[in-house]
Short mmCIF file of C-alpha atoms in Angstrom, two decimals:
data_model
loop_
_atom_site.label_atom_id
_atom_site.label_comp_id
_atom_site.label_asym_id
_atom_site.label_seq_id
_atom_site.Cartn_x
_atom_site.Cartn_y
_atom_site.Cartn_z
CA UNK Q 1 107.51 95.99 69.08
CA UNK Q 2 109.12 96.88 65.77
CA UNK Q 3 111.07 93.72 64.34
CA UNK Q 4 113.32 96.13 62.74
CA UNK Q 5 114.82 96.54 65.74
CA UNK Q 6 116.85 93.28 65.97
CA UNK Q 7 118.33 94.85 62.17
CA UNK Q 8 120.25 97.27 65.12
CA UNK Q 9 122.14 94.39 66.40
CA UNK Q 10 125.05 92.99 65.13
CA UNK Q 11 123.38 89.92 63.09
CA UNK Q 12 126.08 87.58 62.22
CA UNK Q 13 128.10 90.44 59.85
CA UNK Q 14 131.58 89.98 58.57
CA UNK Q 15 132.87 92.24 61.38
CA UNK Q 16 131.55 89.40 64.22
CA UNK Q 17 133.96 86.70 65.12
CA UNK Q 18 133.65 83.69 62.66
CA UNK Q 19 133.38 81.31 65.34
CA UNK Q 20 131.00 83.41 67.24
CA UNK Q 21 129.06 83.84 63.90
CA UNK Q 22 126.22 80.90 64.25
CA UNK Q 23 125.41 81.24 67.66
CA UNK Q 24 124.54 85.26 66.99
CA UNK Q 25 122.64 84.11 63.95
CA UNK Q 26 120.61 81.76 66.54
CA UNK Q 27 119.80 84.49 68.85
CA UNK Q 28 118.85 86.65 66.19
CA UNK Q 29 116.36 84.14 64.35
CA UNK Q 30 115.29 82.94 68.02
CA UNK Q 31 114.40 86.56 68.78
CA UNK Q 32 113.24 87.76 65.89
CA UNK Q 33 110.62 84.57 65.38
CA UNK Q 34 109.04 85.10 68.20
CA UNK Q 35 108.57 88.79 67.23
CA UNK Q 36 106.80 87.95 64.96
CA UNK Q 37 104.51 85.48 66.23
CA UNK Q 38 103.61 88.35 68.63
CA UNK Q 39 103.60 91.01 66.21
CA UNK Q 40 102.84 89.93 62.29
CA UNK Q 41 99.68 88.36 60.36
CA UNK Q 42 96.01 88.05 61.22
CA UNK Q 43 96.31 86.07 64.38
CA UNK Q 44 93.71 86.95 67.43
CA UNK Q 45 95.38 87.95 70.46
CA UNK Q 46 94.41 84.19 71.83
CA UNK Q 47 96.63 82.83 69.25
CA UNK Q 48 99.15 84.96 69.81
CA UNK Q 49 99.54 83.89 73.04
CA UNK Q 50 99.13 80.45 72.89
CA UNK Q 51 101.78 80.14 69.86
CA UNK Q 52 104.48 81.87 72.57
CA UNK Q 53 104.10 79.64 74.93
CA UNK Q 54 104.07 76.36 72.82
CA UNK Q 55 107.65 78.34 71.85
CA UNK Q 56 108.72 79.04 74.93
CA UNK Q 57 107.87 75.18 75.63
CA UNK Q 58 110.22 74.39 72.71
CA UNK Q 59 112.94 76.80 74.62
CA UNK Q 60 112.47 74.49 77.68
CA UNK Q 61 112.73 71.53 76.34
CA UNK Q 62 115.89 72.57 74.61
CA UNK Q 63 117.19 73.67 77.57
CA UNK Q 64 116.86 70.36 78.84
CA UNK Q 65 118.58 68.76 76.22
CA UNK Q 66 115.29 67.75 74.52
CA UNK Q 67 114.36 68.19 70.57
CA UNK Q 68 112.22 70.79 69.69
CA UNK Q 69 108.62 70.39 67.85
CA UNK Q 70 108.73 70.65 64.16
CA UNK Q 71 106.75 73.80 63.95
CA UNK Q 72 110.03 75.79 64.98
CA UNK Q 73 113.22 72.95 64.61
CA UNK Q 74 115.03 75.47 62.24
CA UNK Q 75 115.23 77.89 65.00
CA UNK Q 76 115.89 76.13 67.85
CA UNK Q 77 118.01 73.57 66.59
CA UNK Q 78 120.96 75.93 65.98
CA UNK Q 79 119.59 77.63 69.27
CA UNK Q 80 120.06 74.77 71.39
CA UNK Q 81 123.96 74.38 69.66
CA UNK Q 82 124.54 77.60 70.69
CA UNK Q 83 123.11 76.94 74.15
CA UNK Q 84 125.31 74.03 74.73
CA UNK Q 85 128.67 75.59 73.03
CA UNK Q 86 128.31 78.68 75.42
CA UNK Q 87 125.99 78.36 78.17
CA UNK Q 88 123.63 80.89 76.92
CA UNK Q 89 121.96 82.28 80.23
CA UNK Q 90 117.98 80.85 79.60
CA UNK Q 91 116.76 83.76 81.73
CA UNK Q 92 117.69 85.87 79.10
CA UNK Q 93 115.66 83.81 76.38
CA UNK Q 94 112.83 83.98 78.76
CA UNK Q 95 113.13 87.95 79.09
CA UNK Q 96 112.40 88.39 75.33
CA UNK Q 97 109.14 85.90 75.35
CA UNK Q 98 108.18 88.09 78.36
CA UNK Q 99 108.07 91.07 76.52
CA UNK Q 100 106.75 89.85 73.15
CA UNK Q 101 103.72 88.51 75.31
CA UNK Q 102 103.04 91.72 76.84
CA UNK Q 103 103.36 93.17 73.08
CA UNK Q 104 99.66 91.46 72.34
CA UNK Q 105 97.97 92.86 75.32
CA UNK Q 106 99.13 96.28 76.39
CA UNK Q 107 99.88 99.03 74.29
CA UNK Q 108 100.37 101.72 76.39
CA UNK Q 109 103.08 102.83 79.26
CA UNK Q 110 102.03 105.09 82.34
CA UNK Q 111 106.08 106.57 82.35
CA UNK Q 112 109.51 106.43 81.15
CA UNK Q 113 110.22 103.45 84.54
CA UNK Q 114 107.49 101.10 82.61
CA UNK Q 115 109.03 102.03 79.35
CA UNK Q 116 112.35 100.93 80.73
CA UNK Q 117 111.34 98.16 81.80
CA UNK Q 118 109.69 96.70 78.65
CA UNK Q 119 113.01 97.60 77.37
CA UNK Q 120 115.12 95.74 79.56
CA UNK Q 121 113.11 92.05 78.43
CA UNK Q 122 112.92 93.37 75.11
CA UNK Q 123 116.39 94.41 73.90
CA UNK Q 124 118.41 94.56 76.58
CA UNK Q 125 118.94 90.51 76.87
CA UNK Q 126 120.30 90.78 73.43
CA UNK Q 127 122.85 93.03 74.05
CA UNK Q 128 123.72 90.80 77.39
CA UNK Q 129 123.71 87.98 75.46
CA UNK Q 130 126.07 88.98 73.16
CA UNK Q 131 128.68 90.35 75.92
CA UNK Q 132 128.22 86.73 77.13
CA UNK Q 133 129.08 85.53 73.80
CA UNK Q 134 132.35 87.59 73.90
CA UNK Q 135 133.41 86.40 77.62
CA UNK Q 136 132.45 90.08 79.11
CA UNK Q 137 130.82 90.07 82.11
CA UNK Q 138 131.67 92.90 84.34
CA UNK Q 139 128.74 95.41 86.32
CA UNK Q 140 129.70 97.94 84.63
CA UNK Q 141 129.93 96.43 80.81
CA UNK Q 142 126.28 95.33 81.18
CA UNK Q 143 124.90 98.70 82.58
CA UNK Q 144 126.51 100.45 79.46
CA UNK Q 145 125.01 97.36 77.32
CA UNK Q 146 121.53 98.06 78.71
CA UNK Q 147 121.75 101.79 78.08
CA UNK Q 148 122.69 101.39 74.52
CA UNK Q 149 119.82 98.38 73.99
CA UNK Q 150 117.39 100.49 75.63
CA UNK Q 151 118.49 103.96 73.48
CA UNK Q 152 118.18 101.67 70.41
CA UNK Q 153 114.33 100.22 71.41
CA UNK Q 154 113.49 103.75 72.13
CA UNK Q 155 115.17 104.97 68.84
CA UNK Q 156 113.17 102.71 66.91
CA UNK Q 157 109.76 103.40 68.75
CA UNK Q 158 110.47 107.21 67.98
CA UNK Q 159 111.08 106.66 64.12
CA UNK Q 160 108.18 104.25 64.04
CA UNK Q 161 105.36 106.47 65.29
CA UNK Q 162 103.68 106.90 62.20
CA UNK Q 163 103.74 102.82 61.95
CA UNK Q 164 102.77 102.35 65.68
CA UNK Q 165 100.66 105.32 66.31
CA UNK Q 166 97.42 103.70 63.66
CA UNK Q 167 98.24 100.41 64.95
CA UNK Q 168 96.79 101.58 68.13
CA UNK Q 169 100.48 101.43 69.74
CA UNK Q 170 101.56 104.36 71.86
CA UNK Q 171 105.27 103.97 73.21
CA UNK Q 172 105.04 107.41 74.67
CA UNK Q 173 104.28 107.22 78.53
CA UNK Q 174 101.32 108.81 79.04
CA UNK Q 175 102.68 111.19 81.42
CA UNK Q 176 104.94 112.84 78.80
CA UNK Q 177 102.29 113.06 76.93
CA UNK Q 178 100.19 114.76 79.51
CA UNK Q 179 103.20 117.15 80.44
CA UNK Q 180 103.16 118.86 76.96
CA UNK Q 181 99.34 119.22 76.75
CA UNK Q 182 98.61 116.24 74.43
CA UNK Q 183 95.68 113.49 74.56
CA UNK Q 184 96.14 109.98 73.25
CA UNK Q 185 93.53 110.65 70.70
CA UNK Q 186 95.59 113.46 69.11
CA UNK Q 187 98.72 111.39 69.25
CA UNK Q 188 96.44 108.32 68.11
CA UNK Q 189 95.08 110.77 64.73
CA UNK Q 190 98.99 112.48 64.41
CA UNK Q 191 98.10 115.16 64.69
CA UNK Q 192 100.90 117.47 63.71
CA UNK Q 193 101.51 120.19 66.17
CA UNK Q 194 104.39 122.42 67.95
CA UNK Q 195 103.59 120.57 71.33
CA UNK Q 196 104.03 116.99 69.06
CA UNK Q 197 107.10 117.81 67.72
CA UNK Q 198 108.32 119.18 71.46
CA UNK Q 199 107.20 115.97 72.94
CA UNK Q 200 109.07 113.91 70.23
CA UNK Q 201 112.19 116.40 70.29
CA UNK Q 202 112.04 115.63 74.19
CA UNK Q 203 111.76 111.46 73.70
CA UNK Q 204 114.61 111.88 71.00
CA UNK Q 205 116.95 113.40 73.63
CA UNK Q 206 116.08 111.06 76.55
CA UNK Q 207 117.48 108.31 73.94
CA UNK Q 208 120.37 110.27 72.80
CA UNK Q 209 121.35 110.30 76.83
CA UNK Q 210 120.84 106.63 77.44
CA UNK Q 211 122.68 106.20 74.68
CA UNK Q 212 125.70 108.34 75.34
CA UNK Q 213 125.77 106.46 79.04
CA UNK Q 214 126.73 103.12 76.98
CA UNK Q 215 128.69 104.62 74.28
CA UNK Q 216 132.23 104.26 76.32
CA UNK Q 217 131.64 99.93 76.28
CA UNK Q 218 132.65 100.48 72.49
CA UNK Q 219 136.14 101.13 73.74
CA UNK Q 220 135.80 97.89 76.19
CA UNK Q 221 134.59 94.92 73.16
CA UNK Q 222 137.67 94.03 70.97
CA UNK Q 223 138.87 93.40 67.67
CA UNK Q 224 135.67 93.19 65.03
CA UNK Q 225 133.10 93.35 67.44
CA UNK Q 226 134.32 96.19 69.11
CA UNK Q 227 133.95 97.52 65.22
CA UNK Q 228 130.52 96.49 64.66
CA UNK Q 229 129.42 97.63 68.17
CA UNK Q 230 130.42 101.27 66.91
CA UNK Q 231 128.36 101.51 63.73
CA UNK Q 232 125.60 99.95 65.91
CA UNK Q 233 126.16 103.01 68.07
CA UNK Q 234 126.88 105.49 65.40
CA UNK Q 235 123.42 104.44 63.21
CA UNK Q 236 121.20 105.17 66.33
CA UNK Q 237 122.58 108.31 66.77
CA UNK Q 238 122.10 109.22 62.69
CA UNK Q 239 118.08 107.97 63.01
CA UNK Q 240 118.04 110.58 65.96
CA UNK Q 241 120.30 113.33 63.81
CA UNK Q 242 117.73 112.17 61.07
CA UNK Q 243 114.75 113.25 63.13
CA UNK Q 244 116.03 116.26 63.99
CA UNK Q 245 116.45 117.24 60.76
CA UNK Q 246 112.88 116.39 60.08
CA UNK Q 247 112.48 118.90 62.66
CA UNK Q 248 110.93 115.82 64.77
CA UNK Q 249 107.57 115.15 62.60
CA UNK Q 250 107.91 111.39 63.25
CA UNK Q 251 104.16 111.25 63.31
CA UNK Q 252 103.34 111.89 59.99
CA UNK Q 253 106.64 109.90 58.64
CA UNK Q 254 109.34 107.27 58.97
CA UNK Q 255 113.02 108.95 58.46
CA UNK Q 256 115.01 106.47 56.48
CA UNK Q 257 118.56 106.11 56.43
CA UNK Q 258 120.16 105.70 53.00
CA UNK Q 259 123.92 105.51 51.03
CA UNK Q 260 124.53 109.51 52.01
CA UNK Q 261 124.76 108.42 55.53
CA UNK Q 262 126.76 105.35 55.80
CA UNK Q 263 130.23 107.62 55.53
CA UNK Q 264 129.34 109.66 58.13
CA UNK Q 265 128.66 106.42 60.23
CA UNK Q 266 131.74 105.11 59.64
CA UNK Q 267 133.27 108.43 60.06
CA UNK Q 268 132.25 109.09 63.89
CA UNK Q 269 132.62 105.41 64.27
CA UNK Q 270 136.13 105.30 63.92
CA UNK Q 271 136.96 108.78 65.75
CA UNK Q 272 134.76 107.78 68.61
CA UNK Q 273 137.36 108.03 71.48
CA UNK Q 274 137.56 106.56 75.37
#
């Protein structure tokens, strides 16, 4: 997984609630550590491993009301504050580690249902954790939280294909990949191609839906939040409106969003309507 995908979330911004402001910093740094422990560097994939689970040993014991090792105390020290100050739900901690250990041993998805479900450890306990945060817990509020999460994972593993793809990584489930004619070894080598850009045009629009399903809890978060939640909205759909417009060669480059496209974020954030 892409660590640039916790950059989606609202991280602590002047738009969050001050008081709300540490514990979303917590999450973030919790979340984006262990990222990279599964992710960055030279480590084997035994290491890798092994260094999540002494982590997720630290998350235990701060559960429990214990102190953390030293390897990680600047993370889970204002983790285990937030913890206590708002009953953080652990399961969602232990989603995340879940899917950051599958990160170092499988790198490829049979369909869209396995896909979805690497999302919903991987981003979707953010985005549950931060309703928690703001005292929302309704059925409904969490399915549209999960479809946005899961629209921005899938945003990011569409944008990142020319990172992923010679990493070895293929996000695409196979059997997309199969229905428009293409082998993982011409994925693997981007190969550029009308049937490549389809399959990516296709994957683009499966995000834009998911993400369209969760657009209405905008209307549902108040004040700042409900503010931030918007532009986090608003800049997924620009990365797929950015794609497009590269006519949906993702696997030969990374669209990039610059100072041209922050008005017209803000723009269709603030006209977005119930």
């Amino acid at each position: 997984m892409n660590s640039q995908h916790y950059e989606n979330f609202p991280v602590a911004s002047m738009l969050c609630p001050p008081n709300l402001r540490p514990a979303i910093a917590a999450i973030y740094s919790y979340a984006r550590t262990a990222d990279d422990l599964a992710d960055e560097g030279e480590a084997t994939p035994a290491q890798r491993l092994a260094d999540l689970a002494a982590y997720r040993a630290d998350l235990h014991d701060v559960a429990r009301g214990l102190s953390p090792s030293p390897r990680w105390q600047a993370v889970f020290t204002p983790l285990a504050t937030a913890i206590s100050a708002h009953q953080l739900p652990i399961a969602l901690l232990e989603d995340l580690l879940s899917a950051f250990e599958q990160d170092v041993h499988l790198a490829r998805y049979a369909d869209r249902f396995e896909l979805l479900d690497y999302c919903r450890r991987s981003a979707n306990p953010v985005g549950r954790l931060l309703l928690h945060l703001y005292d929302i817990r309704d059925a409904k509020a969490l399915r549209q939280s999960d479809a946005i999460c899961s629209a921005l994972q899938l945003i990011n593993f569409w944008q990142d294909l020319s990172v992923d793809l010679p990493r070895g990584r293929l996000y695409i489930p196979l059997d997309q990949c199969s229905a428009y004619g293409l082998s993982e070894f011409e994925l693997i080598t981007r190969r550029d191609s009308a049937a490549a850009r389809d399959l990516v045009r296709a994957q683009c629009e499966w995000a834009r839906g998911l993400m369209a399903e969760g657009a209405p809890l905008v209307h549902q978060v108040d004040g700042r939040a409900g503010w931030e939640l918007r532009g986090v909205v608003q800049g997924g759909l620009r990365v797929l409106d950015k794609i497009a417009a590269m006519r949906f060669d993702t696997l030969q480059r990374r669209p990039k969003l610059g100072r041209r496209d922050w008005l017209p974020i803000a723009w269709n954030a603030l006209v977005m309507r119930p």
